[in-house]
Every structure is written in C-alpha cells, then in structure tokens.
Amino acid sequence: QQMESASLRERESLKRIDIHTHIIPEDWPDWSERFGIAGFVRFDHAPPGSCSCNAKMYVGSKFFREVQPNSWAADVRKEEMDSTGVSVQVLSTIPVLFNYWARPEHALETSQFINNHISQVVREHPDRFIGLGTLPMQAPDLAVQEMRRCLELGLRGVEIGSSVNKWRLDDPALEPFWAAAEDMGAAVFVHPWDGLMGHDLLERHWLRWLVGMPSETAAA
C-alpha cells in the first residue's frame, strides 16, 4: 500500500504537456484590405453586449469555422488546463494561417504578427506555455530569417505544414531551412496540411480529419 501511495504521488507530480494546441490573436488585422489581395482569413467577433463571445472565421467570403474565447484568451485556457490536469501547453498557430499561398513578403508579415503574439503569451505565463513560431515556408530564405527571430523571441522552435504548395518536405528547395533548423537547435513540429487532406473523397463525415490528417502525416 505504501508503494502504491508513493507511485500515485509520483504520477501526480509529473508534468502533463500537451504539445498540440493552437492559439490565435484576438485582434486580427484585415490582411486582405491591408495588402489589397483577397483570400486571407478574417475574424468577425460577436458585437459587444451580445449573448456570444465567439468569433466567426472566414477565408475570403467563405465561412470557415466558429471559435470560442479559449482560442485566444490565456486565462480561459489556463482554467481549462487546470480542469483537465494539463500542466503546460505548447502553443502554435492554426494551419489555415500559414499563408503559404501568399506573396512571400505578405506571409512574412503575417508570420511576424503571429509570432509576436505567441511570444507575448509565453512571456506573460512562462510556467504554463511554450511557443512555436510559424514561417513563410514558400520563401526558404525568409523562413530561415524568421526562424532565427523566433528563437530570439524565446520560442523553442517552429510549426510547419506537411507540404508547402507543390513541395514535399524532402524537396531540395527546403534544404536550407532544414540545415538552419539543425544548426540553430530549433524544434520542428510538422502539422498535416493540404495534400491528401484536400481530396474530394474526404469531403464528408469528418474524413479530412479522421483519414486525411493521419495519411498526410504518414506521407510527410
């Protein structure tokens, strides 16, 4: 019984780290208006005084998803972590904000905005959150530049998609990125994105997530 009690105390003292958690800035610019190019994600927050605190996400004019305050509010997130026994979350952006399709200079600017936000959350709650940045992977030279800045901001590494437009992750064009990540000691979290997930056969029954994501991860 004493051994069982000691084992229980040891398990309770272990940190539980959730490495796959996404966060978004509450105040998100209208990038399409800023750059004069359609296709960037925009957020429509519920008006003050309404019965909802949620926000609706649109890709261009197409509705994408409705998100709750735990998507951006660190205090709400910490309450949920406490209620589920999670000690630390590793924060990264949602893949729809990668913007690999955009002009490199625009993707760099959106990446910097996201990375500044994640680093701020980590600085304000260093005992509960670890951060990973996002990069303009369609321009490997800019990706390396921003990855270096991410580490200077205190982030531990970066999140990238399982593909970058037509490039798979073993494409020679991405070799400078991989070499720099190794040299800098940056962790790289590969998130399933596009590729096999975009197949028309996966449109229904959440198959993009249940079949597409594991398949795309395996292919990467």
mmCIF file of N, CA and C in Angstrom, residues 5 17 23 26-27 29 37 39 53 57 62 72 82 84 94 108-109 134 138 144 161 167 189 191 199 202 210:
data_model
loop_
_atom_site.group_PDB
_atom_site.id
_atom_site.type_symbol
_atom_site.label_atom_id
_atom_site.label_comp_id
_atom_site.label_asym_id
_atom_site.label_seq_id
_atom_site.Cartn_x
_atom_site.Cartn_y
_atom_site.Cartn_z
ATOM 1 N N SER A 5 0.932 4.193 -2.789
ATOM 2 C CA SER A 5 0.773 5.613 -2.465
ATOM 3 C C SER A 5 1.924 6.427 -3.033
ATOM 4 N N ILE A 17 2.183 17.563 -20.493
ATOM 5 C CA ILE A 17 2.438 18.574 -21.516
ATOM 6 C C ILE A 17 1.647 18.226 -22.773
ATOM 7 N N ILE A 23 -3.385 28.509 -30.946
ATOM 8 C CA ILE A 23 -3.822 29.783 -30.393
ATOM 9 C C ILE A 23 -3.809 30.823 -31.513
ATOM 10 N N GLU A 26 -6.429 37.644 -30.612
ATOM 11 C CA GLU A 26 -7.808 38.139 -30.574
ATOM 12 C C GLU A 26 -7.989 39.290 -31.564
ATOM 13 N N ASP A 27 -7.006 40.162 -31.629
ATOM 14 C CA ASP A 27 -7.061 41.309 -32.540
ATOM 15 C C ASP A 27 -6.310 40.958 -33.819
ATOM 16 N N PRO A 29 -5.716 41.638 -37.819
ATOM 17 C CA PRO A 29 -5.913 42.647 -38.865
ATOM 18 C C PRO A 29 -6.674 42.087 -40.066
ATOM 19 N N ILE A 37 -5.293 42.126 -51.497
ATOM 20 C CA ILE A 37 -5.374 40.798 -52.125
ATOM 21 C C ILE A 37 -6.382 39.955 -51.345
ATOM 22 N N GLY A 39 -8.393 36.511 -50.014
ATOM 23 C CA GLY A 39 -8.019 35.146 -49.664
ATOM 24 C C GLY A 39 -7.480 34.966 -48.264
ATOM 25 N N CYS A 53 -19.622 35.226 -27.067
ATOM 26 C CA CYS A 53 -18.280 35.812 -27.064
ATOM 27 C C CYS A 53 -17.422 35.188 -28.157
ATOM 28 N N MET A 57 -14.767 32.779 -38.320
ATOM 29 C CA MET A 57 -13.618 32.892 -39.211
ATOM 30 C C MET A 57 -14.089 32.700 -40.650
ATOM 31 N N LYS A 62 -15.911 33.026 -47.638
ATOM 32 C CA LYS A 62 -16.450 31.715 -47.276
ATOM 33 C C LYS A 62 -16.286 31.454 -45.792
ATOM 34 N N TRP A 72 -8.048 32.347 -27.889
ATOM 35 C CA TRP A 72 -7.131 33.490 -27.757
ATOM 36 C C TRP A 72 -6.901 33.937 -26.315
ATOM 37 N N ASP A 82 -6.285 23.520 -16.044
ATOM 38 C CA ASP A 82 -6.381 23.075 -14.649
ATOM 39 C C ASP A 82 -7.471 22.020 -14.480
ATOM 40 N N THR A 84 -8.497 19.879 -16.592
ATOM 41 C CA THR A 84 -8.188 18.618 -17.263
ATOM 42 C C THR A 84 -6.820 18.061 -16.872
ATOM 43 N N ILE A 94 -2.925 28.062 -36.062
ATOM 44 C CA ILE A 94 -3.738 27.127 -36.818
ATOM 45 C C ILE A 94 -3.257 27.129 -38.266
ATOM 46 N N LEU A 108 5.470 36.717 -44.637
ATOM 47 C CA LEU A 108 6.426 37.081 -43.593
ATOM 48 C C LEU A 108 5.781 38.012 -42.580
ATOM 49 N N GLU A 109 5.029 38.999 -43.066
ATOM 50 C CA GLU A 109 4.402 39.957 -42.155
ATOM 51 C C GLU A 109 3.349 39.292 -41.276
ATOM 52 N N THR A 134 5.603 30.376 -36.606
ATOM 53 C CA THR A 134 5.218 29.998 -37.961
ATOM 54 C C THR A 134 6.086 30.777 -38.945
ATOM 55 N N GLN A 138 7.232 29.254 -48.186
ATOM 56 C CA GLN A 138 7.344 29.346 -49.635
ATOM 57 C C GLN A 138 8.576 30.127 -50.061
ATOM 58 N N VAL A 144 14.159 31.042 -42.895
ATOM 59 C CA VAL A 144 15.329 30.940 -42.021
ATOM 60 C C VAL A 144 15.500 32.223 -41.212
ATOM 61 N N GLY A 161 3.857 23.130 -42.137
ATOM 62 C CA GLY A 161 2.915 22.202 -42.731
ATOM 63 C C GLY A 161 3.620 20.975 -43.296
ATOM 64 N N TRP A 167 5.733 21.642 -52.921
ATOM 65 C CA TRP A 167 6.912 21.000 -52.338
ATOM 66 C C TRP A 167 6.504 20.025 -51.242
ATOM 67 N N PHE A 189 7.827 21.155 -35.480
ATOM 68 C CA PHE A 189 6.559 20.436 -35.330
ATOM 69 C C PHE A 189 5.883 20.421 -36.696
ATOM 70 N N HIS A 191 2.801 19.734 -38.966
ATOM 71 C CA HIS A 191 1.342 19.608 -38.842
ATOM 72 C C HIS A 191 0.766 19.204 -40.196
ATOM 73 N N HIS A 199 -8.410 15.948 -50.808
ATOM 74 C CA HIS A 199 -9.069 15.066 -51.779
ATOM 75 C C HIS A 199 -10.585 15.151 -51.649
ATOM 76 N N LEU A 202 -12.844 12.947 -49.380
ATOM 77 C CA LEU A 202 -12.815 13.128 -47.929
ATOM 78 C C LEU A 202 -13.707 14.276 -47.466
ATOM 79 N N LEU A 210 -10.220 12.454 -39.922
ATOM 80 C CA LEU A 210 -10.087 11.069 -39.475
ATOM 81 C C LEU A 210 -9.184 10.245 -40.383
#
